[in-house]
mmCIF file of C-alpha atoms and ligand atoms in Angstrom:
data_model
loop_
_atom_site.group_PDB
_atom_site.id
_atom_site.type_symbol
_atom_site.label_atom_id
_atom_site.label_comp_id
_atom_site.label_asym_id
_atom_site.label_seq_id
_atom_site.Cartn_x
_atom_site.Cartn_y
_atom_site.Cartn_z
ATOM 1 C CA MET A 1 0.005 -0.004 0.001
ATOM 2 C CA ASN A 2 1.224 3.475 -0.833
ATOM 3 C CA THR A 3 1.103 5.765 2.220
ATOM 4 C CA GLN A 4 0.379 9.426 1.458
ATOM 5 C CA LEU A 5 1.668 12.128 3.815
ATOM 6 C CA LEU A 6 -0.320 15.330 3.221
ATOM 7 C CA PRO A 7 -0.468 18.706 4.959
ATOM 8 C CA ALA A 8 -3.816 19.484 6.568
ATOM 9 C CA THR A 9 -5.932 21.313 3.968
ATOM 10 C CA ASP A 10 -9.628 21.287 3.120
ATOM 11 C CA GLU A 11 -8.849 18.848 0.304
ATOM 12 C CA SER A 12 -6.739 16.416 2.350
ATOM 13 C CA LEU A 13 -9.314 16.430 5.145
ATOM 14 C CA ALA A 14 -12.103 15.720 2.667
ATOM 15 C CA LEU A 15 -10.040 12.801 1.319
ATOM 16 C CA ALA A 16 -9.372 11.596 4.870
ATOM 17 C CA ALA A 17 -13.078 11.777 5.736
ATOM 18 C CA ARG A 18 -13.964 9.756 2.633
ATOM 19 C CA LEU A 19 -11.329 7.108 3.363
ATOM 20 C CA LEU A 20 -12.550 6.774 6.959
ATOM 21 C CA ALA A 21 -16.167 6.370 5.779
ATOM 22 C CA GLU A 22 -14.947 3.620 3.400
ATOM 23 C CA GLY A 23 -13.347 1.737 6.285
ATOM 24 C CA GLN A 24 -9.717 2.738 5.620
ATOM 25 C CA LEU A 25 -7.135 3.890 8.184
ATOM 26 C CA VAL A 26 -6.021 7.501 8.464
ATOM 27 C CA ALA A 27 -3.456 8.939 10.895
ATOM 28 C CA PHE A 28 -4.141 12.445 12.163
ATOM 29 C CA PRO A 29 -2.675 14.950 14.661
ATOM 30 C CA THR A 30 -4.138 15.557 18.076
ATOM 31 C CA GLU A 31 -2.954 17.867 20.851
ATOM 32 C CA THR A 32 -1.548 14.855 22.761
ATOM 33 C CA VAL A 33 0.008 12.538 20.127
ATOM 34 C CA TYR A 34 -0.884 11.405 16.595
ATOM 35 C CA GLY A 35 -3.797 8.962 16.369
ATOM 36 C CA LEU A 36 -4.450 6.100 13.955
ATOM 37 C CA GLY A 37 -8.135 6.400 13.125
ATOM 38 C CA ALA A 38 -10.815 4.067 11.827
ATOM 39 C CA HIS A 39 -14.621 4.249 11.759
ATOM 40 C CA ALA A 40 -15.424 3.080 15.313
ATOM 41 C CA LEU A 41 -18.687 1.311 14.409
ATOM 42 C CA ASP A 42 -17.065 -0.622 11.523
ATOM 43 C CA ALA A 43 -15.536 -3.711 13.169
ATOM 44 C CA GLU A 44 -13.602 -4.689 10.054
ATOM 45 C CA ALA A 45 -12.004 -1.248 9.817
ATOM 46 C CA VAL A 46 -11.094 -1.341 13.505
ATOM 47 C CA ARG A 47 -9.477 -4.752 13.098
ATOM 48 C CA GLY A 48 -7.214 -3.055 10.555
ATOM 49 C CA ILE A 49 -5.843 -0.793 13.330
ATOM 50 C CA PHE A 50 -4.718 -3.804 15.371
ATOM 51 C CA ALA A 51 -3.073 -5.325 12.298
ATOM 52 C CA ALA A 52 -1.272 -2.095 11.269
ATOM 53 C CA LYS A 53 0.074 -1.462 14.788
ATOM 54 C CA GLY A 54 0.744 -5.094 15.720
ATOM 55 C CA ARG A 55 -1.384 -4.341 18.772
ATOM 56 C CA PRO A 56 -2.575 -7.134 21.092
ATOM 57 C CA ALA A 57 -6.322 -7.655 20.652
ATOM 58 C CA ASP A 58 -6.992 -7.352 24.384
ATOM 59 C CA ASN A 59 -5.975 -3.665 24.489
ATOM 60 C CA PRO A 60 -9.080 -1.492 23.902
ATOM 61 C CA LEU A 61 -9.239 1.734 21.869
ATOM 62 C CA ILE A 62 -10.402 5.262 22.574
ATOM 63 C CA VAL A 63 -13.423 6.529 20.570
ATOM 64 C CA HIS A 64 -12.985 10.161 19.444
ATOM 65 C CA ILE A 65 -15.918 12.495 18.851
ATOM 66 C CA HIS A 66 -16.433 16.138 17.919
ATOM 67 C CA ASP A 67 -19.943 16.560 19.326
ATOM 68 C CA ARG A 68 -21.352 15.166 22.564
ATOM 69 C CA SER A 69 -24.555 14.014 20.836
ATOM 70 C CA GLN A 70 -22.436 11.276 19.221
ATOM 71 C CA LEU A 71 -22.127 9.666 22.685
ATOM 72 C CA ASN A 72 -25.809 8.650 22.605
ATOM 73 C CA GLY A 73 -25.047 5.501 20.618
ATOM 74 C CA ILE A 74 -21.771 4.749 22.415
ATOM 75 C CA CYS A 75 -21.932 4.980 26.205
ATOM 76 C CA GLU A 76 -24.009 5.749 29.316
ATOM 77 C CA VAL A 77 -23.212 9.304 30.409
ATOM 78 C CA ASN A 78 -23.545 10.263 34.103
ATOM 79 C CA ASP A 79 -23.417 13.589 36.006
ATOM 80 C CA THR A 80 -19.743 13.244 36.930
ATOM 81 C CA ALA A 81 -18.884 12.646 33.293
ATOM 82 C CA ILE A 82 -20.803 15.757 32.250
ATOM 83 C CA ARG A 83 -18.918 17.887 34.785
ATOM 84 C CA LEU A 84 -15.603 16.586 33.432
ATOM 85 C CA MET A 85 -16.673 17.187 29.817
ATOM 86 C CA ASP A 86 -17.765 20.738 30.685
ATOM 87 C CA ALA A 87 -14.397 21.417 32.298
ATOM 88 C CA PHE A 88 -11.920 19.616 30.057
ATOM 89 C CA TRP A 89 -13.459 18.923 26.607
ATOM 90 C CA PRO A 90 -12.304 19.439 24.011
ATOM 91 C CA GLY A 91 -8.913 18.466 25.447
ATOM 92 C CA PRO A 92 -6.521 15.753 26.646
ATOM 93 C CA LEU A 93 -8.930 13.829 28.867
ATOM 94 C CA THR A 94 -10.320 10.351 28.076
ATOM 95 C CA ILE A 95 -13.310 9.137 30.098
ATOM 96 C CA ILE A 96 -14.195 5.457 30.606
ATOM 97 C CA LEU A 97 -17.936 4.854 30.838
ATOM 98 C CA PRO A 98 -20.333 1.905 30.547
ATOM 99 C CA ARG A 99 -20.643 1.044 26.868
ATOM 100 C CA LYS A 100 -23.669 0.562 24.659
ATOM 101 C CA ALA A 101 -24.262 -2.446 22.423
ATOM 102 C CA ALA A 102 -23.617 -0.642 19.134
ATOM 103 C CA VAL A 103 -19.898 -0.394 19.871
ATOM 104 C CA PRO A 104 -18.146 -3.384 18.315
ATOM 105 C CA ASP A 105 -16.391 -5.731 20.742
ATOM 106 C CA VAL A 106 -13.132 -5.254 18.897
ATOM 107 C CA VAL A 107 -13.080 -1.581 20.015
ATOM 108 C CA THR A 108 -13.515 -2.363 23.720
ATOM 109 C CA ALA A 109 -11.641 -5.650 23.746
ATOM 110 C CA ASN A 110 -14.886 -7.201 25.047
ATOM 111 C CA LEU A 111 -14.956 -5.001 28.163
ATOM 112 C CA ASP A 112 -18.315 -3.646 29.301
ATOM 113 C CA THR A 113 -16.854 -0.117 29.219
ATOM 114 C CA VAL A 114 -15.711 2.205 26.451
ATOM 115 C CA ALA A 115 -13.167 5.048 26.431
ATOM 116 C CA VAL A 116 -14.297 8.362 24.871
ATOM 117 C CA ARG A 117 -12.486 11.617 24.159
ATOM 118 C CA MET A 118 -13.066 14.928 22.347
ATOM 119 C CA PRO A 119 -9.663 16.225 21.174
ATOM 120 C CA SER A 120 -8.936 19.943 20.979
ATOM 121 C CA HIS A 121 -6.520 19.946 18.049
ATOM 122 C CA PRO A 122 -8.153 22.002 15.267
ATOM 123 C CA VAL A 123 -7.147 19.457 12.598
ATOM 124 C CA ALA A 124 -8.549 16.555 14.624
ATOM 125 C CA MET A 125 -11.759 18.465 15.233
ATOM 126 C CA ALA A 126 -12.068 19.432 11.543
ATOM 127 C CA LEU A 127 -11.560 15.806 10.493
ATOM 128 C CA LEU A 128 -14.049 14.443 13.014
ATOM 129 C CA ALA A 129 -16.570 17.027 11.876
ATOM 130 C CA ALA A 130 -15.926 16.364 8.190
ATOM 131 C CA CYS A 131 -16.586 12.645 8.498
ATOM 132 C CA ASN A 132 -19.158 13.025 11.310
ATOM 133 C CA LEU A 133 -18.321 9.536 12.536
ATOM 134 C CA PRO A 134 -17.043 8.299 15.889
ATOM 135 C CA ILE A 135 -13.389 7.469 15.233
ATOM 136 C CA ALA A 136 -11.528 4.764 17.178
ATOM 137 C CA ALA A 137 -7.902 5.848 17.440
ATOM 138 C CA PRO A 138 -4.959 4.582 19.414
ATOM 139 C CA SER A 139 -1.627 6.349 19.208
ATOM 140 C CA ALA A 140 -0.286 5.926 15.644
ATOM 141 C CA ASN A 141 2.941 4.098 16.567
ATOM 142 C CA ARG A 142 3.818 0.470 16.001
ATOM 143 C CA SER A 143 2.990 -1.343 19.234
ATOM 144 C CA GLY A 144 5.846 -1.015 21.755
ATOM 145 C CA LYS A 145 7.311 2.153 20.175
ATOM 146 C CA PRO A 146 6.957 5.617 21.760
ATOM 147 C CA SER A 147 3.809 7.419 20.634
ATOM 148 C CA PRO A 148 4.338 9.700 17.625
ATOM 149 C CA THR A 149 4.399 13.453 18.246
ATOM 150 C CA ALA A 150 5.143 14.410 14.625
ATOM 151 C CA ALA A 151 3.862 13.167 11.250
ATOM 152 C CA GLN A 152 7.331 11.889 10.327
ATOM 153 C CA HIS A 153 7.264 9.533 13.366
ATOM 154 C CA VAL A 154 3.990 8.092 12.045
ATOM 155 C CA PHE A 155 5.499 7.711 8.587
ATOM 156 C CA ASP A 156 8.563 5.940 10.046
ATOM 157 C CA ASP A 157 6.293 3.409 11.766
ATOM 158 C CA MET A 158 3.384 3.069 9.327
ATOM 159 C CA ASP A 159 4.790 3.541 5.810
ATOM 160 C CA GLY A 160 3.109 0.930 3.599
ATOM 161 C CA ARG A 161 0.561 -0.038 6.275
ATOM 162 C CA ILE A 162 -2.030 2.768 6.053
ATOM 163 C CA ARG A 163 -3.477 4.936 3.269
ATOM 164 C CA LEU A 164 -2.985 8.455 4.612
ATOM 165 C CA ILE A 165 -1.231 10.537 7.220
ATOM 166 C CA ILE A 166 -2.397 14.090 7.800
ATOM 167 C CA ASP A 167 0.449 16.371 8.925
ATOM 168 C CA GLY A 168 -0.616 18.926 11.510
ATOM 169 C CA GLY A 169 2.793 19.776 12.943
ATOM 170 C CA GLU A 170 4.196 18.796 16.330
ATOM 171 C CA SER A 171 1.808 17.631 19.034
ATOM 172 C CA ASP A 172 1.537 20.214 21.780
ATOM 173 C CA VAL A 173 1.199 18.118 24.965
ATOM 174 C CA GLY A 174 3.466 15.295 23.716
ATOM 175 C CA LEU A 175 2.086 12.570 26.031
ATOM 176 C CA GLU A 176 -1.157 10.664 25.616
ATOM 177 C CA SER A 177 -4.380 11.879 27.267
ATOM 178 C CA THR A 178 -5.206 11.393 30.936
ATOM 179 C CA VAL A 179 -7.475 8.352 31.205
ATOM 180 C CA ILE A 180 -10.038 8.436 34.038
ATOM 181 C CA SER A 181 -12.496 5.626 34.730
ATOM 182 C CA LEU A 182 -15.971 6.574 35.914
ATOM 183 C CA ALA A 183 -17.143 2.987 35.600
ATOM 184 C CA GLY A 184 -16.141 1.904 39.123
ATOM 185 C CA GLU A 185 -17.335 3.039 42.544
ATOM 186 C CA LYS A 186 -14.899 5.927 42.719
ATOM 187 C CA PRO A 187 -13.322 7.891 39.841
ATOM 188 C CA CYS A 188 -9.859 6.504 39.189
ATOM 189 C CA ILE A 189 -6.991 7.772 37.021
ATOM 190 C CA LEU A 190 -5.740 4.829 34.963
ATOM 191 C CA ARG A 191 -3.165 6.808 32.975
ATOM 192 C CA PRO A 192 -1.812 10.245 34.036
ATOM 193 C CA GLY A 193 -1.539 12.951 31.373
ATOM 194 C CA GLY A 194 -1.849 16.680 30.764
ATOM 195 C CA VAL A 195 -5.048 16.957 32.811
ATOM 196 C CA THR A 196 -3.625 16.414 36.308
ATOM 197 C CA LYS A 197 -5.118 14.816 39.422
ATOM 198 C CA ALA A 198 -5.411 18.256 41.062
ATOM 199 C CA MET A 199 -7.260 19.658 38.041
ATOM 200 C CA LEU A 200 -9.728 16.707 38.109
ATOM 201 C CA GLU A 201 -10.210 16.938 41.870
ATOM 202 C CA ALA A 202 -11.001 20.644 41.610
ATOM 203 C CA VAL A 203 -14.036 19.645 39.491
ATOM 204 C CA ILE A 204 -15.330 16.313 40.830
ATOM 205 C CA GLY A 205 -13.703 15.863 44.266
ATOM 206 C CA GLU A 206 -11.396 13.068 45.304
ATOM 207 C CA VAL A 207 -10.106 10.692 42.618
ATOM 208 C CA ASP A 208 -7.956 7.579 43.039
ATOM 209 C CA LEU A 209 -4.724 6.838 41.187
ATOM 210 C CA ALA A 210 -4.260 3.354 39.780
ATOM 211 C CA GLY A 211 -1.543 1.607 41.785
ATOM 212 C CA SER A 212 0.718 0.677 38.896
ATOM 213 C CA ILE A 213 1.347 4.223 37.586
ATOM 214 C CA LEU A 214 4.854 4.473 39.056
ATOM 215 C CA ARG A 215 5.801 0.819 39.321
ATOM 216 C CA PRO A 216 5.541 -2.348 37.263
ATOM 217 C CA LEU A 217 2.490 -4.574 37.689
ATOM 218 C CA GLU A 218 2.978 -7.181 40.387
ATOM 219 C CA LYS A 219 2.737 -10.856 39.520
ATOM 220 C CA GLY A 220 -0.937 -11.749 39.158
ATOM 221 C CA GLU A 221 -2.066 -8.103 39.495
ATOM 222 C CA LYS A 222 -4.779 -7.233 36.963
ATOM 223 C CA ALA A 223 -4.191 -4.094 34.892
ATOM 224 C CA LEU A 224 -7.159 -1.733 35.217
ATOM 225 C CA SER A 225 -6.167 -0.331 31.861
ATOM 226 C CA PRO A 226 -4.955 -3.142 29.627
ATOM 227 C CA GLY A 227 -2.435 -0.857 27.889
ATOM 228 C CA MET A 228 -0.432 -0.730 31.138
ATOM 229 C CA MET A 229 0.448 -4.403 30.830
ATOM 230 C CA TYR A 230 2.676 -4.100 27.870
ATOM 231 C CA ARG A 231 6.281 -3.150 27.373
ATOM 232 C CA HIS A 232 5.696 0.383 26.286
ATOM 233 C CA TYR A 233 7.443 3.575 25.336
ATOM 234 C CA SER A 234 10.689 1.688 25.274
ATOM 235 C CA PRO A 235 13.666 2.612 23.142
ATOM 236 C CA ASP A 236 15.793 -0.310 22.018
ATOM 237 C CA GLY A 237 18.617 0.665 24.398
ATOM 238 C CA GLN A 238 18.595 0.176 28.160
ATOM 239 C CA VAL A 239 17.437 3.271 30.073
ATOM 240 C CA THR A 240 18.422 3.885 33.725
ATOM 241 C CA LEU A 241 16.915 6.713 35.760
ATOM 242 C CA ILE A 242 19.212 8.665 38.089
ATOM 243 C CA GLU A 243 17.587 10.395 41.034
ATOM 244 C CA GLY A 244 19.000 12.431 43.886
ATOM 245 C CA GLU A 245 20.430 15.864 44.674
ATOM 246 C CA GLU A 246 21.011 17.951 41.522
ATOM 247 C CA SER A 247 24.796 18.322 41.548
ATOM 248 C CA GLN A 248 25.234 14.680 42.505
ATOM 249 C CA VAL A 249 22.962 13.593 39.654
ATOM 250 C CA VAL A 250 25.024 15.538 37.127
ATOM 251 C CA GLU A 251 28.259 14.017 38.447
ATOM 252 C CA ALA A 252 26.729 10.519 38.501
ATOM 253 C CA LEU A 253 25.552 10.914 34.900
ATOM 254 C CA ARG A 254 29.051 11.873 33.857
ATOM 255 C CA ARG A 255 30.666 8.896 35.622
ATOM 256 C CA LEU A 256 28.100 6.387 34.410
ATOM 257 C CA HIS A 257 28.427 7.603 30.858
ATOM 258 C CA THR A 258 32.244 7.457 30.956
ATOM 259 C CA HIS A 259 32.101 3.964 32.408
ATOM 260 C CA ALA A 260 29.606 2.702 29.810
ATOM 261 C CA GLU A 261 31.659 4.115 26.939
ATOM 262 C CA GLY A 262 34.730 2.506 28.443
ATOM 263 C CA GLU A 263 32.897 -0.806 28.224
ATOM 264 C CA GLY A 264 32.347 -0.231 24.531
ATOM 265 C CA HIS A 265 28.684 0.853 24.646
ATOM 266 C CA ARG A 266 27.034 3.572 22.591
ATOM 267 C CA ALA A 267 26.046 5.615 25.621
ATOM 268 C CA CYS A 268 24.294 8.949 26.153
ATOM 269 C CA VAL A 269 22.494 10.990 28.799
ATOM 270 C CA MET A 270 19.049 12.572 28.841
ATOM 271 C CA CYS A 271 19.388 15.770 30.869
ATOM 272 C CA PHE A 272 17.790 19.122 31.614
ATOM 273 C CA THR A 273 18.699 22.132 29.435
ATOM 274 C CA GLU A 274 20.530 23.587 32.431
ATOM 275 C CA HIS A 275 22.942 20.609 32.475
ATOM 276 C CA VAL A 276 23.673 20.244 28.772
ATOM 277 C CA GLU A 277 26.849 22.346 29.015
ATOM 278 C CA ALA A 278 28.221 20.448 32.034
ATOM 279 C CA LEU A 279 27.509 17.128 30.248
ATOM 280 C CA LYS A 280 28.623 18.181 26.797
ATOM 281 C CA ASP A 281 31.065 15.259 26.531
ATOM 282 C CA CYS A 282 28.377 12.717 27.441
ATOM 283 C CA HIS A 283 26.287 12.955 24.284
ATOM 284 C CA PRO A 284 23.545 14.964 26.009
ATOM 285 C CA HIS A 285 19.907 14.854 24.828
ATOM 286 C CA ASP A 286 18.154 17.974 26.109
ATOM 287 C CA ILE A 287 14.788 17.022 27.662
ATOM 288 C CA GLY A 288 13.801 20.578 28.582
ATOM 289 C CA HIS A 289 14.094 22.926 31.563
ATOM 290 C CA LYS A 290 14.189 21.327 34.985
ATOM 291 C CA ASP A 291 11.250 23.257 36.436
ATOM 292 C CA ASP A 292 9.043 22.855 33.361
ATOM 293 C CA PRO A 293 7.598 19.302 33.302
ATOM 294 C CA SER A 294 5.282 20.284 30.415
ATOM 295 C CA GLU A 295 8.345 20.939 28.242
ATOM 296 C CA VAL A 296 9.786 17.562 29.261
ATOM 297 C CA ALA A 297 6.422 15.969 28.384
ATOM 298 C CA HIS A 298 6.451 17.742 25.016
ATOM 299 C CA ARG A 299 9.926 16.434 24.138
ATOM 300 C CA LEU A 300 10.068 13.024 25.746
ATOM 301 C CA PHE A 301 8.813 10.720 22.985
ATOM 302 C CA ALA A 302 10.744 12.478 20.207
ATOM 303 C CA THR A 303 13.897 12.077 22.350
ATOM 304 C CA LEU A 304 13.236 8.375 22.886
ATOM 305 C CA ARG A 305 12.883 7.958 19.113
ATOM 306 C CA GLU A 306 16.194 9.789 18.540
ATOM 307 C CA LEU A 307 17.945 7.331 20.829
ATOM 308 C CA ASP A 308 16.783 4.492 18.578
ATOM 309 C CA ASP A 309 17.772 6.390 15.412
ATOM 310 C CA GLU A 310 21.246 6.874 16.902
ATOM 311 C CA LYS A 311 21.373 3.206 17.975
ATOM 312 C CA MET A 312 22.176 4.124 21.582
ATOM 313 C CA ASP A 313 22.362 1.022 23.739
ATOM 314 C CA VAL A 314 22.939 2.551 27.194
ATOM 315 C CA ILE A 315 21.038 5.641 28.306
ATOM 316 C CA PHE A 316 21.093 7.479 31.648
ATOM 317 C CA SER A 317 18.340 9.993 32.364
ATOM 318 C CA GLU A 318 17.456 12.665 34.851
ATOM 319 C CA VAL A 319 13.979 12.550 36.450
ATOM 320 C CA VAL A 320 11.298 15.075 37.365
ATOM 321 C CA PRO A 321 9.261 15.108 40.593
ATOM 322 C CA PRO A 322 6.221 12.861 40.074
ATOM 323 C CA GLU A 323 3.666 15.629 40.639
ATOM 324 C CA GLY A 324 1.266 17.378 38.275
ATOM 325 C CA VAL A 325 2.317 16.805 34.659
ATOM 326 C CA GLY A 326 5.530 15.347 36.149
ATOM 327 C CA LEU A 327 3.498 12.288 37.210
ATOM 328 C CA ALA A 328 2.640 11.633 33.559
ATOM 329 C CA VAL A 329 6.305 12.117 32.548
ATOM 330 C CA MET A 330 7.508 9.694 35.218
ATOM 331 C CA ASN A 331 4.826 7.131 34.284
ATOM 332 C CA ARG A 332 6.193 7.052 30.679
ATOM 333 C CA LEU A 333 9.877 7.483 31.587
ATOM 334 C CA GLY A 334 9.538 4.822 34.266
ATOM 335 C CA ARG A 335 8.173 2.337 31.723
ATOM 336 C CA ALA A 336 10.854 3.290 29.190
ATOM 337 C CA ALA A 337 13.394 2.375 31.896
ATOM 338 C CA ALA A 338 11.486 -0.718 33.055
ATOM 339 C CA PHE A 339 11.556 1.221 36.388
ATOM 340 C CA ARG A 340 15.314 0.752 36.720
ATOM 341 C CA THR A 341 16.289 3.615 39.070
ATOM 342 C CA VAL A 342 19.601 4.420 40.805
ATOM 343 C CA ASN A 343 20.266 7.037 43.477
ATOM 344 C CA ALA A 344 23.177 9.281 42.491
ATOM 345 C CA ALA A 345 24.673 9.055 45.984
ATOM 346 C CA GLU A 346 25.227 5.311 45.459
ATOM 347 C CA ILE A 347 27.386 6.027 42.388
ATOM 348 C CA LEU A 348 29.639 8.706 43.912
HETATM 349 O O1 TXA B 1 -4.027 10.959 23.749
HETATM 350 C C1 TXA B 1 -4.536 9.875 23.489
HETATM 351 O O2 TXA B 1 -5.281 9.291 24.285
HETATM 352 C C2 TXA B 1 -4.196 9.255 22.137
HETATM 353 C C3 TXA B 1 -4.799 10.134 21.041
HETATM 354 C C4 TXA B 1 -4.661 9.542 19.686
HETATM 355 O O3 TXA B 1 -6.150 10.415 21.347
HETATM 356 N N1 TXA B 1 -4.691 7.922 22.063
HETATM 357 C C5 TXA B 1 -4.106 6.916 22.794
HETATM 358 O O4 TXA B 1 -4.678 5.664 22.567
HETATM 359 O O5 TXA B 1 -3.191 7.075 23.546
HETATM 360 P P1 TXA B 1 -3.968 4.326 23.029
HETATM 361 O O6 TXA B 1 -4.801 3.255 22.459
HETATM 362 O O7 TXA B 1 -2.549 4.349 22.700
HETATM 363 O O8 TXA B 1 -4.197 4.282 24.597
HETATM 364 C C6 TXA B 1 -5.480 4.053 25.110
HETATM 365 C C7 TXA B 1 -5.346 3.616 26.537
HETATM 366 C C8 TXA B 1 -4.767 2.228 26.637
HETATM 367 O O9 TXA B 1 -3.934 2.139 27.771
HETATM 368 C C9 TXA B 1 -6.023 1.352 26.847
HETATM 369 O O10 TXA B 1 -5.748 0.158 27.525
HETATM 370 C C10 TXA B 1 -6.904 2.291 27.637
HETATM 371 O O11 TXA B 1 -6.662 3.573 27.112
HETATM 372 N N2 TXA B 1 -8.333 1.954 27.483
HETATM 373 C C11 TXA B 1 -9.093 2.082 26.385
HETATM 374 N N3 TXA B 1 -10.340 1.652 26.606
HETATM 375 C C12 TXA B 1 -10.381 1.255 27.897
HETATM 376 C C13 TXA B 1 -11.409 0.695 28.746
HETATM 377 N N4 TXA B 1 -12.618 0.480 28.305
HETATM 378 N N5 TXA B 1 -11.074 0.416 30.045
HETATM 379 C C14 TXA B 1 -9.805 0.637 30.491
HETATM 380 N N6 TXA B 1 -8.827 1.166 29.749
HETATM 381 C C15 TXA B 1 -9.088 1.456 28.473
HETATM 382 MG MG1 MG B 2 -0.572 3.894 22.591
#
């Protein structure tokens, strides 16, 4: 299959809308990451998403809409959901609700719930409006790769596998949406993202955090969100997180890098902008300013992809405090590192 990569124009969006209605796959930009879309009520089309990504069939998809009336055929909406939609839609919040029968099982992986989201990216909104269909869309990466935050990332992963990629520039947030479940007794964040726990609690009161956000699943523990089970966001190289006091972390990064190179590895560091100069001999990858977790979120996945492009096999990274957007960063970075963490003081 020939994969077209087109800038977002009225013509390319009309083409995309037609392809989606015909049951084809189209990748499109959102404010979080690029999505790989298919008509959500067309089971055959949705099966194509799993094939193109190499995604396990037991990992359900998010249904994207541009108008709340589309939810009527998809899920049971409750008062808490409406308050969240009023506050955060369109935007980077996915809400899990009891599903309706019209949603194909392949979308929900046979769960009795469905994930729904209204994205705020103008190109995503224009496409959803142009086709006027609910669109099932996971992140547009091959399964196991970091989510794509630029059209080129999608092309790198999906060339030959899908008909069309709409280029809408770099994704703003850079990490996938916050996923909150309203299907249990108490609202629970299954995946942290740009809409933080504090922002949610300001609107609906106390919310829980799924236990496995900052650690691997324990043996026999059931993932509340199936996507959390899988090796995810991982570059090919081995990532180790270095925590501790700032100057000690910088010194530890330098020593670890020197040692790894001495052992013959292709080694690099992921560090804050403020430390790039001090680590200039350690192949630094700038992840953003240390007190700006949103900038780190914005850059993280592109950085992880660069590490693969450069065939790095040993990577040492700084960390951010796991609060606010930093919680989302550490959830993804933690998984990229398989939660391998070292305290700088132990190195020095
Ligand atoms: O920002 C985003 O959410 C992007 C853009 C494209 O909208 N999409 C995205 O989709 O990240 P995906 O498929 O990569 O991640 C969806 C996550 C997975 O962890 C999945 O397991 C979870 O949401 N999920 C979907 N439906 C669910 C359900 N019914 N119950 C629990 N978790 C669900
Ligand atoms: Mg994904």
